PDB file of C-alpha atoms in Angstrom:
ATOM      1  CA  UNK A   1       0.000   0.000   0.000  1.00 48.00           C
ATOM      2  CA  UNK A   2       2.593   2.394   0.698  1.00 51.00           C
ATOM      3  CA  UNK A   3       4.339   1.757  -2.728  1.00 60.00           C
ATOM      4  CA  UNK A   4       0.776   3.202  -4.520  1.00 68.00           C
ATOM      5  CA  UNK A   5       0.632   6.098  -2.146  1.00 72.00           C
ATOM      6  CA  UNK A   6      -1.515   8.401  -3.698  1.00 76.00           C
ATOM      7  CA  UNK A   7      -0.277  11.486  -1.397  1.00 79.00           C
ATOM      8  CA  UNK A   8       3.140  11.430  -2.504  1.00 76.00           C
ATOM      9  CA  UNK A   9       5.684  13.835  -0.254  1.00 76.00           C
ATOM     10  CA  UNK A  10       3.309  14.129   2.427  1.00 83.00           C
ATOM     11  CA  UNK A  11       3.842  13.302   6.023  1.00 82.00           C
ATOM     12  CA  UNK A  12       2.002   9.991   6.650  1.00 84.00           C
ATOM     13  CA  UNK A  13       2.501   6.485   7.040  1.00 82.00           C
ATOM     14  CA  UNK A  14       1.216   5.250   3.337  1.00 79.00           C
ATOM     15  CA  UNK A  15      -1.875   3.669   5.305  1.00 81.00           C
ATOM     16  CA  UNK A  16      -5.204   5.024   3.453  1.00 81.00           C
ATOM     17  CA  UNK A  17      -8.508   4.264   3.527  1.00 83.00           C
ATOM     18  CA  UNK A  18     -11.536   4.972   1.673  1.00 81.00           C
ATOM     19  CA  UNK A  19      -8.960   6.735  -1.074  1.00 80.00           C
ATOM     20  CA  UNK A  20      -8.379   9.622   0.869  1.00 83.00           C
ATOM     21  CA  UNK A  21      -8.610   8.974   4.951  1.00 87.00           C
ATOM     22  CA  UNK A  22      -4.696   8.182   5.833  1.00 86.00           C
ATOM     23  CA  UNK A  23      -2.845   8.230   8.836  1.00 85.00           C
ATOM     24  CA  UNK A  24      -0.629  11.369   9.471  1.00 85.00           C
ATOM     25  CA  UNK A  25       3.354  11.562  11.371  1.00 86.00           C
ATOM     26  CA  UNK A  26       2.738  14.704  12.499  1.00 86.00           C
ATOM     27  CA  UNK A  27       4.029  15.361  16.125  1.00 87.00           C
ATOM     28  CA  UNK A  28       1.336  15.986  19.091  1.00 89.00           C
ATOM     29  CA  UNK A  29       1.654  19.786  19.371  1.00 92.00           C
ATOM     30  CA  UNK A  30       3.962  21.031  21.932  1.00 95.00           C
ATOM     31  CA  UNK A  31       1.211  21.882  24.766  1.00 97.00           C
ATOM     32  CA  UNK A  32       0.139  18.696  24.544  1.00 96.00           C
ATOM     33  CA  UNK A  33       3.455  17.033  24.861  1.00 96.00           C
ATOM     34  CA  UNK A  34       4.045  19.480  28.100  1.00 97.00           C
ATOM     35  CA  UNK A  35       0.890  18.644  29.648  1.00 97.00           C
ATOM     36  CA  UNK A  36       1.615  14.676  29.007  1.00 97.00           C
ATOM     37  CA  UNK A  37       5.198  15.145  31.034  1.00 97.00           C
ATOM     38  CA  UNK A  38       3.344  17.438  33.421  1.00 97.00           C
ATOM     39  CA  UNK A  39       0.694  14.673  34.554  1.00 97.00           C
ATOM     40  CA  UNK A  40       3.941  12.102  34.955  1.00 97.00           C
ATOM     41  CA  UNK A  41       5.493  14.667  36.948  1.00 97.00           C
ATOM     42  CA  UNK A  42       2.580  15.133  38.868  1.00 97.00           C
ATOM     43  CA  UNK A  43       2.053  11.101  38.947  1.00 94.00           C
ATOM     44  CA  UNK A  44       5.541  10.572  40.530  1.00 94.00           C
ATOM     45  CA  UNK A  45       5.192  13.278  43.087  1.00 95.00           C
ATOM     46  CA  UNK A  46       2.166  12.258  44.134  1.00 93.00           C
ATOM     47  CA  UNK A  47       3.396   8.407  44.646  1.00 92.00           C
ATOM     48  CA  UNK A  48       6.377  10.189  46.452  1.00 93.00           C
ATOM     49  CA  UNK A  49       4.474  12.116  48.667  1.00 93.00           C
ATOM     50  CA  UNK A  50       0.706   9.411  49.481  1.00 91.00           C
ATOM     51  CA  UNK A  51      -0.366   6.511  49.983  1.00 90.00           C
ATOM     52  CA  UNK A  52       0.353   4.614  46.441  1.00 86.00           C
ATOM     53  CA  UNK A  53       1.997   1.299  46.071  1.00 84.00           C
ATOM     54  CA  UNK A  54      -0.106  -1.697  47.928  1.00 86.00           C
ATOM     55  CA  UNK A  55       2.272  -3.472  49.795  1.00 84.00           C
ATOM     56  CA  UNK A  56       0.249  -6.730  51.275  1.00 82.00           C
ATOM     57  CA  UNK A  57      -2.072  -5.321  53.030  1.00 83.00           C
ATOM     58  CA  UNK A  58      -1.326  -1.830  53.474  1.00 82.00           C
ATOM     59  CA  UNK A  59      -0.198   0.670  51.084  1.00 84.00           C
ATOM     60  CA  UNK A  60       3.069   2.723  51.046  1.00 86.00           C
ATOM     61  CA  UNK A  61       2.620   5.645  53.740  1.00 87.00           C
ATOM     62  CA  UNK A  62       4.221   8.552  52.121  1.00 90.00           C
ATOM     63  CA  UNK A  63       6.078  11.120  53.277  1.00 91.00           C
ATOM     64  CA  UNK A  64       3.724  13.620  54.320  1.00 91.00           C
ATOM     65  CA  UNK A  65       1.889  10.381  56.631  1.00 87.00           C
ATOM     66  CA  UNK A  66      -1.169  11.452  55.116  1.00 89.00           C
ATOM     67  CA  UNK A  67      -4.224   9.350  55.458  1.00 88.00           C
ATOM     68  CA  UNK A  68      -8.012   9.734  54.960  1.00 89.00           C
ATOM     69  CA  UNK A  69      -9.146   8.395  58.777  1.00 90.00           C
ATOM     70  CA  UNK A  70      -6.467  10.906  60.355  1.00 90.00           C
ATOM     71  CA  UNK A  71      -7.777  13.596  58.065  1.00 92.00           C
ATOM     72  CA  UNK A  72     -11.502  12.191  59.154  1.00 93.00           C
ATOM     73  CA  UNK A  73     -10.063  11.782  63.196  1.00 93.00           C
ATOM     74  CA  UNK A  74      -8.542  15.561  62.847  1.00 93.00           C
ATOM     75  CA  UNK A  75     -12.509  16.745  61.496  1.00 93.00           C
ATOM     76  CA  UNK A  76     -14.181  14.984  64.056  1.00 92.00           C
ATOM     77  CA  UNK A  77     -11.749  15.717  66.534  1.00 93.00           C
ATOM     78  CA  UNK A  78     -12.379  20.091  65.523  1.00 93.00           C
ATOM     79  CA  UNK A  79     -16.417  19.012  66.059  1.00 90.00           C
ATOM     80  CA  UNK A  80     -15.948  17.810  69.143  1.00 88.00           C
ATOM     81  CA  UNK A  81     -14.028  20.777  69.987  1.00 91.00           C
ATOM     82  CA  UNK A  82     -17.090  23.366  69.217  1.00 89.00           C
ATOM     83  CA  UNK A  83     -19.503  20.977  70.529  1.00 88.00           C
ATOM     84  CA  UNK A  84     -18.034  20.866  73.644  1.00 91.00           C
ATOM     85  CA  UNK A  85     -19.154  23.939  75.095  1.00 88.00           C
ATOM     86  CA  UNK A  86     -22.299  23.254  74.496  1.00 90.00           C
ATOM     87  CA  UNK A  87     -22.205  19.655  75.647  1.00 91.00           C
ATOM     88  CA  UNK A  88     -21.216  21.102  79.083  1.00 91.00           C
ATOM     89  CA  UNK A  89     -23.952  23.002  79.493  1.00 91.00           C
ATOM     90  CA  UNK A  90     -26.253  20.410  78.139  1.00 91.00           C
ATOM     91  CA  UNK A  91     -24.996  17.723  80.832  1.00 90.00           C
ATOM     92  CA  UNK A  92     -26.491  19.697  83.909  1.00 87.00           C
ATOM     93  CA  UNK A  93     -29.759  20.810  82.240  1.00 93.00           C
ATOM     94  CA  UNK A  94     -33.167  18.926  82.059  1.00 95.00           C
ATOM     95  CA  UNK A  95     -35.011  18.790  78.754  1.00 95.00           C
ATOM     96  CA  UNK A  96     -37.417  21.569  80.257  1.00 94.00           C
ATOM     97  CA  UNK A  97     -34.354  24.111  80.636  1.00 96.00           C
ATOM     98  CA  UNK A  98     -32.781  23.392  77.505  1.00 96.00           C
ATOM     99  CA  UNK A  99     -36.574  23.964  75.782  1.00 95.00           C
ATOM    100  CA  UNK A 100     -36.420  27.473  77.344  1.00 95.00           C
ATOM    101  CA  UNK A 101     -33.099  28.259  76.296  1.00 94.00           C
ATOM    102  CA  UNK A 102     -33.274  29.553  72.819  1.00 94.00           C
ATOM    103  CA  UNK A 103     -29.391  29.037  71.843  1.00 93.00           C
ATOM    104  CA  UNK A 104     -29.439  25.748  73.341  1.00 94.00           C
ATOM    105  CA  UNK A 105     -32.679  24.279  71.903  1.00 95.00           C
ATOM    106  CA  UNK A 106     -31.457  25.066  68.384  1.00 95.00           C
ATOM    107  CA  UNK A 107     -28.203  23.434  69.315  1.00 94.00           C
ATOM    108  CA  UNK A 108     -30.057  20.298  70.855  1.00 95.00           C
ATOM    109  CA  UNK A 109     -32.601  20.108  67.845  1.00 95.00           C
ATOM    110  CA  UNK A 110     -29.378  20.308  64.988  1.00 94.00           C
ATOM    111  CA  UNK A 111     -27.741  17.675  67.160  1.00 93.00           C
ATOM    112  CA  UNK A 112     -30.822  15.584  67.421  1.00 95.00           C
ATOM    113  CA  UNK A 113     -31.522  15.304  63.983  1.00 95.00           C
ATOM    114  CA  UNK A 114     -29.155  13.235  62.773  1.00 93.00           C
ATOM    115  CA  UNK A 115     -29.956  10.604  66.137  1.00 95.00           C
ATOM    116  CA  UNK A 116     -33.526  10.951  64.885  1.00 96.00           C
ATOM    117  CA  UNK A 117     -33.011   9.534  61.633  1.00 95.00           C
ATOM    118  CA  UNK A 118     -30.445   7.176  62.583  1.00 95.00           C
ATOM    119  CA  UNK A 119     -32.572   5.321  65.598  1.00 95.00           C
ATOM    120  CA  UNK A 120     -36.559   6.340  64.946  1.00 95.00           C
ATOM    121  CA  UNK A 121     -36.972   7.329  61.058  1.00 94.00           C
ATOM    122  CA  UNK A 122     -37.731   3.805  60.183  1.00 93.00           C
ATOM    123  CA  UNK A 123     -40.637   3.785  62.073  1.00 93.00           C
ATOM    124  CA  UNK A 124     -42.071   7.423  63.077  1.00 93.00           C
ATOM    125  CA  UNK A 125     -41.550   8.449  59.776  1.00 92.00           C
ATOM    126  CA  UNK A 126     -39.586  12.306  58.937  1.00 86.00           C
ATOM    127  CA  UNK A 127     -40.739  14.947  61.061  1.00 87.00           C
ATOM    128  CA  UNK A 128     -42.385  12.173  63.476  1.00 90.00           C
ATOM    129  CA  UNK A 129     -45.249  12.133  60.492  1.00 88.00           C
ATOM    130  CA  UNK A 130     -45.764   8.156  61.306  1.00 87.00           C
ATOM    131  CA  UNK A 131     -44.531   5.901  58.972  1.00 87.00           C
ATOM    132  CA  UNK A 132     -47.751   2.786  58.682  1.00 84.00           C
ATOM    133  CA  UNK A 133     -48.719   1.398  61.741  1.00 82.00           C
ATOM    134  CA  UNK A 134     -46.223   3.324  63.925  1.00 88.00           C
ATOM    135  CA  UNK A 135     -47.629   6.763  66.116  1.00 88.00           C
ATOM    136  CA  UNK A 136     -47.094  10.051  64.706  1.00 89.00           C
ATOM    137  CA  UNK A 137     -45.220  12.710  66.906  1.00 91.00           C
ATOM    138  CA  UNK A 138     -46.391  15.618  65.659  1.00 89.00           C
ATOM    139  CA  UNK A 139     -49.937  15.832  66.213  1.00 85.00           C
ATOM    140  CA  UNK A 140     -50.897  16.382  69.573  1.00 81.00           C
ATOM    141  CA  UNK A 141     -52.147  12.459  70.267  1.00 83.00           C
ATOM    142  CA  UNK A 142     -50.364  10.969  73.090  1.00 87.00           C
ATOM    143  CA  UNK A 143     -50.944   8.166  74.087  1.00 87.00           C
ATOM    144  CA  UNK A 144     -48.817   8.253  77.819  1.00 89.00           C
ATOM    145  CA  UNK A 145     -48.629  11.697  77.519  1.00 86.00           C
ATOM    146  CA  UNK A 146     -46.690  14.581  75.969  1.00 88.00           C
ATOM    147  CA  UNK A 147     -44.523  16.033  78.683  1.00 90.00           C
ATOM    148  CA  UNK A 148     -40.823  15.745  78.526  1.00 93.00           C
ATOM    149  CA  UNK A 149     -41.164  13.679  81.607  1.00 91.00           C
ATOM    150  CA  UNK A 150     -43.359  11.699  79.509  1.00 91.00           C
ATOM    151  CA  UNK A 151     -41.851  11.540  76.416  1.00 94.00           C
ATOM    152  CA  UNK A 152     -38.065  10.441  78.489  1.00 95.00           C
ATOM    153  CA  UNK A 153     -39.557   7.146  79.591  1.00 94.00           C
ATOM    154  CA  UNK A 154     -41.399   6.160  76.006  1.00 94.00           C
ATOM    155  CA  UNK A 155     -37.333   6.732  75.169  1.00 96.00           C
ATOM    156  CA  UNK A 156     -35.798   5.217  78.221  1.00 96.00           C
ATOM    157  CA  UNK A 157     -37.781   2.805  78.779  1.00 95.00           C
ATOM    158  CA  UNK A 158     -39.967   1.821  76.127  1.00 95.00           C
ATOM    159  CA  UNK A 159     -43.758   1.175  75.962  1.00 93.00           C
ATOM    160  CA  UNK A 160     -45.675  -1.963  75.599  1.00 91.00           C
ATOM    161  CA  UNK A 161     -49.556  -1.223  75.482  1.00 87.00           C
ATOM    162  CA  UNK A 162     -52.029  -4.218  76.048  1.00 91.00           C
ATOM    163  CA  UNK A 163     -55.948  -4.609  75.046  1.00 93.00           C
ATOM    164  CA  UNK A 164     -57.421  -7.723  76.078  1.00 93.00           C
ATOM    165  CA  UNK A 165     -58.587 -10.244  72.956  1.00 95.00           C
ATOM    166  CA  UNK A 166     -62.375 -10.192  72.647  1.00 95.00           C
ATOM    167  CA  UNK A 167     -63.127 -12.870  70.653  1.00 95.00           C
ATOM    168  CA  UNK A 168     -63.865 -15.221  73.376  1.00 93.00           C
ATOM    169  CA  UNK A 169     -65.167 -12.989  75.449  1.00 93.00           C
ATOM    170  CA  UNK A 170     -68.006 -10.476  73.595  1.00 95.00           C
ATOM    171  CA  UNK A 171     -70.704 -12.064  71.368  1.00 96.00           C
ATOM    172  CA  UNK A 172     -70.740 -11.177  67.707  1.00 96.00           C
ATOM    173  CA  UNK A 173     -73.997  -8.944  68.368  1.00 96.00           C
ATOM    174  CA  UNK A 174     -71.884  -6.962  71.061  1.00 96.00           C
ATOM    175  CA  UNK A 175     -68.418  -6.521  69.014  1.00 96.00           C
ATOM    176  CA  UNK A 176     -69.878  -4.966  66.248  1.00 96.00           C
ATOM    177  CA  UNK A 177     -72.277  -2.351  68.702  1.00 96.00           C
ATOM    178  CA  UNK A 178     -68.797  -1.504  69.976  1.00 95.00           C
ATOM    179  CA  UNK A 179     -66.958  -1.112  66.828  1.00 95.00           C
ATOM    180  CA  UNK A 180     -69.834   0.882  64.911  1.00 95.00           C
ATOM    181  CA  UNK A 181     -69.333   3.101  68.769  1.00 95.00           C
ATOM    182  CA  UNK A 182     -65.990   3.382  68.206  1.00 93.00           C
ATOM    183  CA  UNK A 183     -66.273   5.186  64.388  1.00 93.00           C
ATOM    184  CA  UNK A 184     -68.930   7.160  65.592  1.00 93.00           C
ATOM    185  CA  UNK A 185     -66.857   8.302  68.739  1.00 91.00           C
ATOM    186  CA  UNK A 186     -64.083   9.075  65.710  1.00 84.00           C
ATOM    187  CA  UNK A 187     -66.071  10.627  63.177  1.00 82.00           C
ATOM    188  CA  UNK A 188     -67.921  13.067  65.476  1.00 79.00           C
ATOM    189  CA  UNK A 189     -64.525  13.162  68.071  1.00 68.00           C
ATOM    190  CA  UNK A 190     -65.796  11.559  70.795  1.00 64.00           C
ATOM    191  CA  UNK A 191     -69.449  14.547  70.916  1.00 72.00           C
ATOM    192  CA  UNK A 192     -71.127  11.378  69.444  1.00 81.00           C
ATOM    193  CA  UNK A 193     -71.613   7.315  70.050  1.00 87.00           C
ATOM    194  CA  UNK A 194     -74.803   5.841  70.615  1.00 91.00           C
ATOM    195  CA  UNK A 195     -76.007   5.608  74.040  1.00 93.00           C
ATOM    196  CA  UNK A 196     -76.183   1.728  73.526  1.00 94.00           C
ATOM    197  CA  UNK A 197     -72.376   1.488  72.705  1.00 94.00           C
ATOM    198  CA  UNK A 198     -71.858   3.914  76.178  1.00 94.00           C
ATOM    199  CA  UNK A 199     -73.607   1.447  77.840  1.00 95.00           C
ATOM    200  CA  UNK A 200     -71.457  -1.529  76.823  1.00 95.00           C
ATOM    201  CA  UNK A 201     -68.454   0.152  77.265  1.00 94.00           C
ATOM    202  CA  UNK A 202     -68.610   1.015  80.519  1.00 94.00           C
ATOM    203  CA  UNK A 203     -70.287  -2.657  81.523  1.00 95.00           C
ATOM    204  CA  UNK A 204     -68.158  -4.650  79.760  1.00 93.00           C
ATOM    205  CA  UNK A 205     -64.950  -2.787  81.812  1.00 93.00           C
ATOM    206  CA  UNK A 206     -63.364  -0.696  79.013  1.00 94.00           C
ATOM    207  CA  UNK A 207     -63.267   2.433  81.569  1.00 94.00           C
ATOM    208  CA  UNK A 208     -60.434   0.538  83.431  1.00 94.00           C
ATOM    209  CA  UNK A 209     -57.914   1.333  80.917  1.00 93.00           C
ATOM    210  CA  UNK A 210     -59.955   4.143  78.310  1.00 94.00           C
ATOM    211  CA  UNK A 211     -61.021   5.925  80.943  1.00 93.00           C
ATOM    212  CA  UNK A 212     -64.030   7.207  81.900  1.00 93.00           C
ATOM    213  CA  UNK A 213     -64.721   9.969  78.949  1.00 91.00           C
ATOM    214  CA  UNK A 214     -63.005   7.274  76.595  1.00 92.00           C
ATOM    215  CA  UNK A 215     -59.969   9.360  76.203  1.00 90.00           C
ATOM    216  CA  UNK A 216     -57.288   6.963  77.373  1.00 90.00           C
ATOM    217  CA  UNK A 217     -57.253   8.842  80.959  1.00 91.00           C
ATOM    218  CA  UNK A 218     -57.051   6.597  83.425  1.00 91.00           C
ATOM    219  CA  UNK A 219     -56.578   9.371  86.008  1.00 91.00           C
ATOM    220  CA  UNK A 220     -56.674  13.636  85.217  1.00 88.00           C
ATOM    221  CA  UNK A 221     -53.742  15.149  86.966  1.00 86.00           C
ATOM    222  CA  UNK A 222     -53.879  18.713  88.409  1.00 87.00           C
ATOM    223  CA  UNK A 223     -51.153  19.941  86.572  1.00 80.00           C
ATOM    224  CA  UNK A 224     -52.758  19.260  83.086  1.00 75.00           C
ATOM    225  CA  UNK A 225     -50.723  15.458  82.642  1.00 79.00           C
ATOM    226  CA  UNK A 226     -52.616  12.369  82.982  1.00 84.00           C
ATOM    227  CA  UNK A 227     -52.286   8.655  84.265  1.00 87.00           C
ATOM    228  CA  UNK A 228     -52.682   6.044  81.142  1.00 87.00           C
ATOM    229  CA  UNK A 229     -51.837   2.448  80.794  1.00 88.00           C
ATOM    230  CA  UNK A 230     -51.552   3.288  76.400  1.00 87.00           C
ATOM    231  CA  UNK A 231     -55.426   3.025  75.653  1.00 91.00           C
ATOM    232  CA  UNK A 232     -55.787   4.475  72.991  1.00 90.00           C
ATOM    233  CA  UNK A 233     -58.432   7.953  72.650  1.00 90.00           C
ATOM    234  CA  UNK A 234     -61.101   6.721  71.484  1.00 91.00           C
ATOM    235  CA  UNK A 235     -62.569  10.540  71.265  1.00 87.00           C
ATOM    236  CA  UNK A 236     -59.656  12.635  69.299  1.00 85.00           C
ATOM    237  CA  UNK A 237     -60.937  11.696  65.484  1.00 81.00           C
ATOM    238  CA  UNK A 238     -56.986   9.909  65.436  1.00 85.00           C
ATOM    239  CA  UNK A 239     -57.205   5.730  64.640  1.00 87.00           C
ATOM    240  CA  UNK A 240     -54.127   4.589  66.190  1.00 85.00           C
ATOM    241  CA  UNK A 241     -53.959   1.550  63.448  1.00 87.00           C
ATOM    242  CA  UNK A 242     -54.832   2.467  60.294  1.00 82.00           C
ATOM    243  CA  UNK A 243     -56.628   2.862  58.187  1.00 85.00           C
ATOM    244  CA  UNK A 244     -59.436   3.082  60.856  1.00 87.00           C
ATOM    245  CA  UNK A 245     -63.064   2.600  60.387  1.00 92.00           C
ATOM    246  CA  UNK A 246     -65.643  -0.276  61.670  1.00 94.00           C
ATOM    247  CA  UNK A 247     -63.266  -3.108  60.435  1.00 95.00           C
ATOM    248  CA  UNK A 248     -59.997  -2.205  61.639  1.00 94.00           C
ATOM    249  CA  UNK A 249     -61.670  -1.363  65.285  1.00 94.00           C
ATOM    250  CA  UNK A 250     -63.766  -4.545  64.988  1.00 96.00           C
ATOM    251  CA  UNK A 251     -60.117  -6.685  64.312  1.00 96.00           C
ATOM    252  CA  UNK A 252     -58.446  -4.460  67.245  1.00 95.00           C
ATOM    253  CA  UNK A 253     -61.519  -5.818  69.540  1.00 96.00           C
ATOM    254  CA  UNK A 254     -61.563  -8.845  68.713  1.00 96.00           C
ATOM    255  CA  UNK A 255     -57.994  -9.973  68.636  1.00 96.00           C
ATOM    256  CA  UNK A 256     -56.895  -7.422  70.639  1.00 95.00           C
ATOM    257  CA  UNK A 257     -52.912  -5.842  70.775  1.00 94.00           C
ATOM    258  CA  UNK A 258     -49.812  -7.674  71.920  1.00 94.00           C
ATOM    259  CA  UNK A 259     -51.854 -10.767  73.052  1.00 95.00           C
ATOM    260  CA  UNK A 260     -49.958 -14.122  73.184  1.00 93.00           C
ATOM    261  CA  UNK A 261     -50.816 -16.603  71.069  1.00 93.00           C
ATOM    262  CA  UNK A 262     -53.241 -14.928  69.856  1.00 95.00           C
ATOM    263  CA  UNK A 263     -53.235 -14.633  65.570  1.00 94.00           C
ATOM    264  CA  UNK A 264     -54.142 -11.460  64.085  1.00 93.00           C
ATOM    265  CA  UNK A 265     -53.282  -9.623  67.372  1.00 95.00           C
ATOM    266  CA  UNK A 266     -51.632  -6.240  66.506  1.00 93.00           C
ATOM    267  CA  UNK A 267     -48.300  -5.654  67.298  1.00 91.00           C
ATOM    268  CA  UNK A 268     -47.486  -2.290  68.656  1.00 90.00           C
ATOM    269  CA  UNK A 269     -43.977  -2.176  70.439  1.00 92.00           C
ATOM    270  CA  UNK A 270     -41.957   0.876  71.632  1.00 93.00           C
ATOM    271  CA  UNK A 271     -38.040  -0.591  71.875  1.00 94.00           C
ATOM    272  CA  UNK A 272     -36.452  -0.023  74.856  1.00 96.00           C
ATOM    273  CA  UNK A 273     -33.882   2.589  74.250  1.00 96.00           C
ATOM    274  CA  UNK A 274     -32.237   3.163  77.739  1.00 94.00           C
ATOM    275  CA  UNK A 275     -30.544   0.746  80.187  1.00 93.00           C
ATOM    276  CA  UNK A 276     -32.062  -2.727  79.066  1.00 91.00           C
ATOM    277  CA  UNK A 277     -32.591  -5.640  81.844  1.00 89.00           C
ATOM    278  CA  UNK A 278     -33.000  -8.274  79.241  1.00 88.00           C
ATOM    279  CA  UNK A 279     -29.544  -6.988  77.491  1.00 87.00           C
ATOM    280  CA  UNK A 280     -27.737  -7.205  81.222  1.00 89.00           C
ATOM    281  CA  UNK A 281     -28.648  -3.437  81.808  1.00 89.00           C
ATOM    282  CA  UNK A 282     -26.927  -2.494  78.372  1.00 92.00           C
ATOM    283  CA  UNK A 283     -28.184   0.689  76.778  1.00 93.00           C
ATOM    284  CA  UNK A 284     -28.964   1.548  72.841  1.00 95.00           C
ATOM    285  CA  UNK A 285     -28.548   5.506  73.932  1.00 95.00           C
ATOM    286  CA  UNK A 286     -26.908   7.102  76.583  1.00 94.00           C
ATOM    287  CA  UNK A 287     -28.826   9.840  78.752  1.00 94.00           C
ATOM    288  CA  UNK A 288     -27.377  12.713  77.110  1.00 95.00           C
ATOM    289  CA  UNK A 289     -29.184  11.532  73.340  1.00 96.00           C
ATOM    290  CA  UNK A 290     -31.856  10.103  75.150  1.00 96.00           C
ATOM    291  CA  UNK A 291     -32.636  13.953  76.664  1.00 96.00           C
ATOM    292  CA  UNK A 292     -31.575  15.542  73.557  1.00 96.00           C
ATOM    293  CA  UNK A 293     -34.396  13.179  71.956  1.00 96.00           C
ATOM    294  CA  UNK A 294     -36.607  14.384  74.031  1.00 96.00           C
ATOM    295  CA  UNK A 295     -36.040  18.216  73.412  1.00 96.00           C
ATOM    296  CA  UNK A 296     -36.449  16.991  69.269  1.00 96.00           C
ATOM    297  CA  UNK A 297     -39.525  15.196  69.369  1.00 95.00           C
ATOM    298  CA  UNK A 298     -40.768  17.662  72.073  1.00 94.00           C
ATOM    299  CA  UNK A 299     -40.747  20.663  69.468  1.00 93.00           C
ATOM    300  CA  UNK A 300     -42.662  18.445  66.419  1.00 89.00           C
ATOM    301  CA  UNK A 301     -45.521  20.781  67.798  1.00 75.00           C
ATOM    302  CA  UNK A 302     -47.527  18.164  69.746  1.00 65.00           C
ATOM    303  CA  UNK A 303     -45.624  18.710  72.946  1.00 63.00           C
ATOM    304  CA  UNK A 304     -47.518  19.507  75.754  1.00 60.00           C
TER     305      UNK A 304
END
């Protein structure tokens, strides 16, 4: 081919295709060429001075000793440095304090955040909006109450609501006059409920643990809290299992929540997040996220 090379004088290789595409010996142009030595300069220096060459199992050090965890120990070490001051502080205050403290709070809540969605995202959802079949924090349904006080030992020590299985116990005729109450006492938040359903609520013992005005208060406290076993309100328009109505409070009466051995029961577990007797006395959180947990889910706007 390059005997019949039909570009005679010219500066290629005699390879052509297509009669006129051919391959040139031009040199790269000179910026080109310096940028080419420049990246091998910049190649070996680098080597030189980090981590390169794997040498079993750990790479050459360089000479500067440079490392990503050190650089990642000297960040989080700088944190902890402007956290501290705050941290002190925190330690000797009680969620109430640190509420009324404007500077702290917005410290507490920005430190809180990322605990939030690390240990109760999965289940309460962003912004405590309740992910299915878990409470939601920021509406102003509680069922042991919304105080800090309150809202420590749901953390600390987690909550375990009961409601006796029905099945066995109420006659078909009886469980669905209670669940047809039970909508009514939603729909019309709690003004409503048919005098017949009253009745059989209160005979049939479901003030012991719903309270009297069905509202999950066991016992009305002076200073505004309340004494509740985890009944649910019957009378705030909120269905604690959703998605609510006659059949889903007709299953909740019949086969009640966290019964033994019972099938269709409905599961509804707080995790203990505090010192843990079945883990020897081991704790998920310490006090100080447990309280700054507090503070967080405090100020989703249904604390009380």
């Amino acid at each position: 081919m390059a005997e019949n090379n039909p570009f005679p004088g010219e500066n290629n290789t005699g390879h052509v295709w297509d009669d006129n595409l051919r391959e040139l010996k031009n040199p790269p142009p000179r910026w080109w060429m310096l940028a080419f030595w420049a990246s091998v300069a910049f190649w070996v220096g680098y080597a030189i001075l980090y981590p390169m060459w794997p040498i079993g199992q750990e790479p050459t050090q360089g000479v500067l000793g440079w490392s990503q965890m050190k650089e990642y120990a000297e960040g989080v070490e700088q944190i902890t440095a402007k956290r501290a001051q705050f941290e002190e502080k925190l330690a000797g205050m009680t969620a109430d304090q640190i509420i009324a403290d404007p500077g702290l709070k917005e410290y507490t809540l920005a430190s809180a955040k990322v605990l939030f969605g690390d240990n109760c995202r999965a289940c309460h959802g962003s912004g405590g909006a309740g992910n299915p079949g878990y409470p939601v924090l920021a509406d102003d349904d509680w069922l042991y109450g919304g105080t800090t006080g309150k809202i420590q030992e749901s953390i600390a020590a987690g909550r375990k609501g009961v409601m006796t299985a029905h099945e066995k116990v109420l006659s078909p005729v009886e469980v669905d006059t209670l669940a047809n109450w039970a909508v009514q006492m939603n729909d019309t938040a709690g003004a409503g409920g048919s005098p017949e359903g009253w009745a059989l609520f209160k005979s049939k013992g479901c003030t012991a643990c719903h309270g009297e005005k069905a509202n999950g208060h066991v016992v009305d406290l002076p200073n505004g809290d309340f004494v509740s076993v985890g009944a649910a309100n019957l009378a705030d328009g909120i269905w604690r299992f959703e998605p609510g109505g006659f059949e889903s409070a007709k299953h909740t009466i019949l086969y009640g929540v966290n019964q033994t051995n019972v099938p269709g029961t409905r599961d509804a577990v707080m995790p203990v997040w505090g010192p843990d007797p079945t883990r020897g006395g081991v704790a998920k959180l310490g006090p100080e996220e447990i309280k700054k947990l507090v503070v967080y889910v405090h100020e989703f706007g249904g604390g009380q």
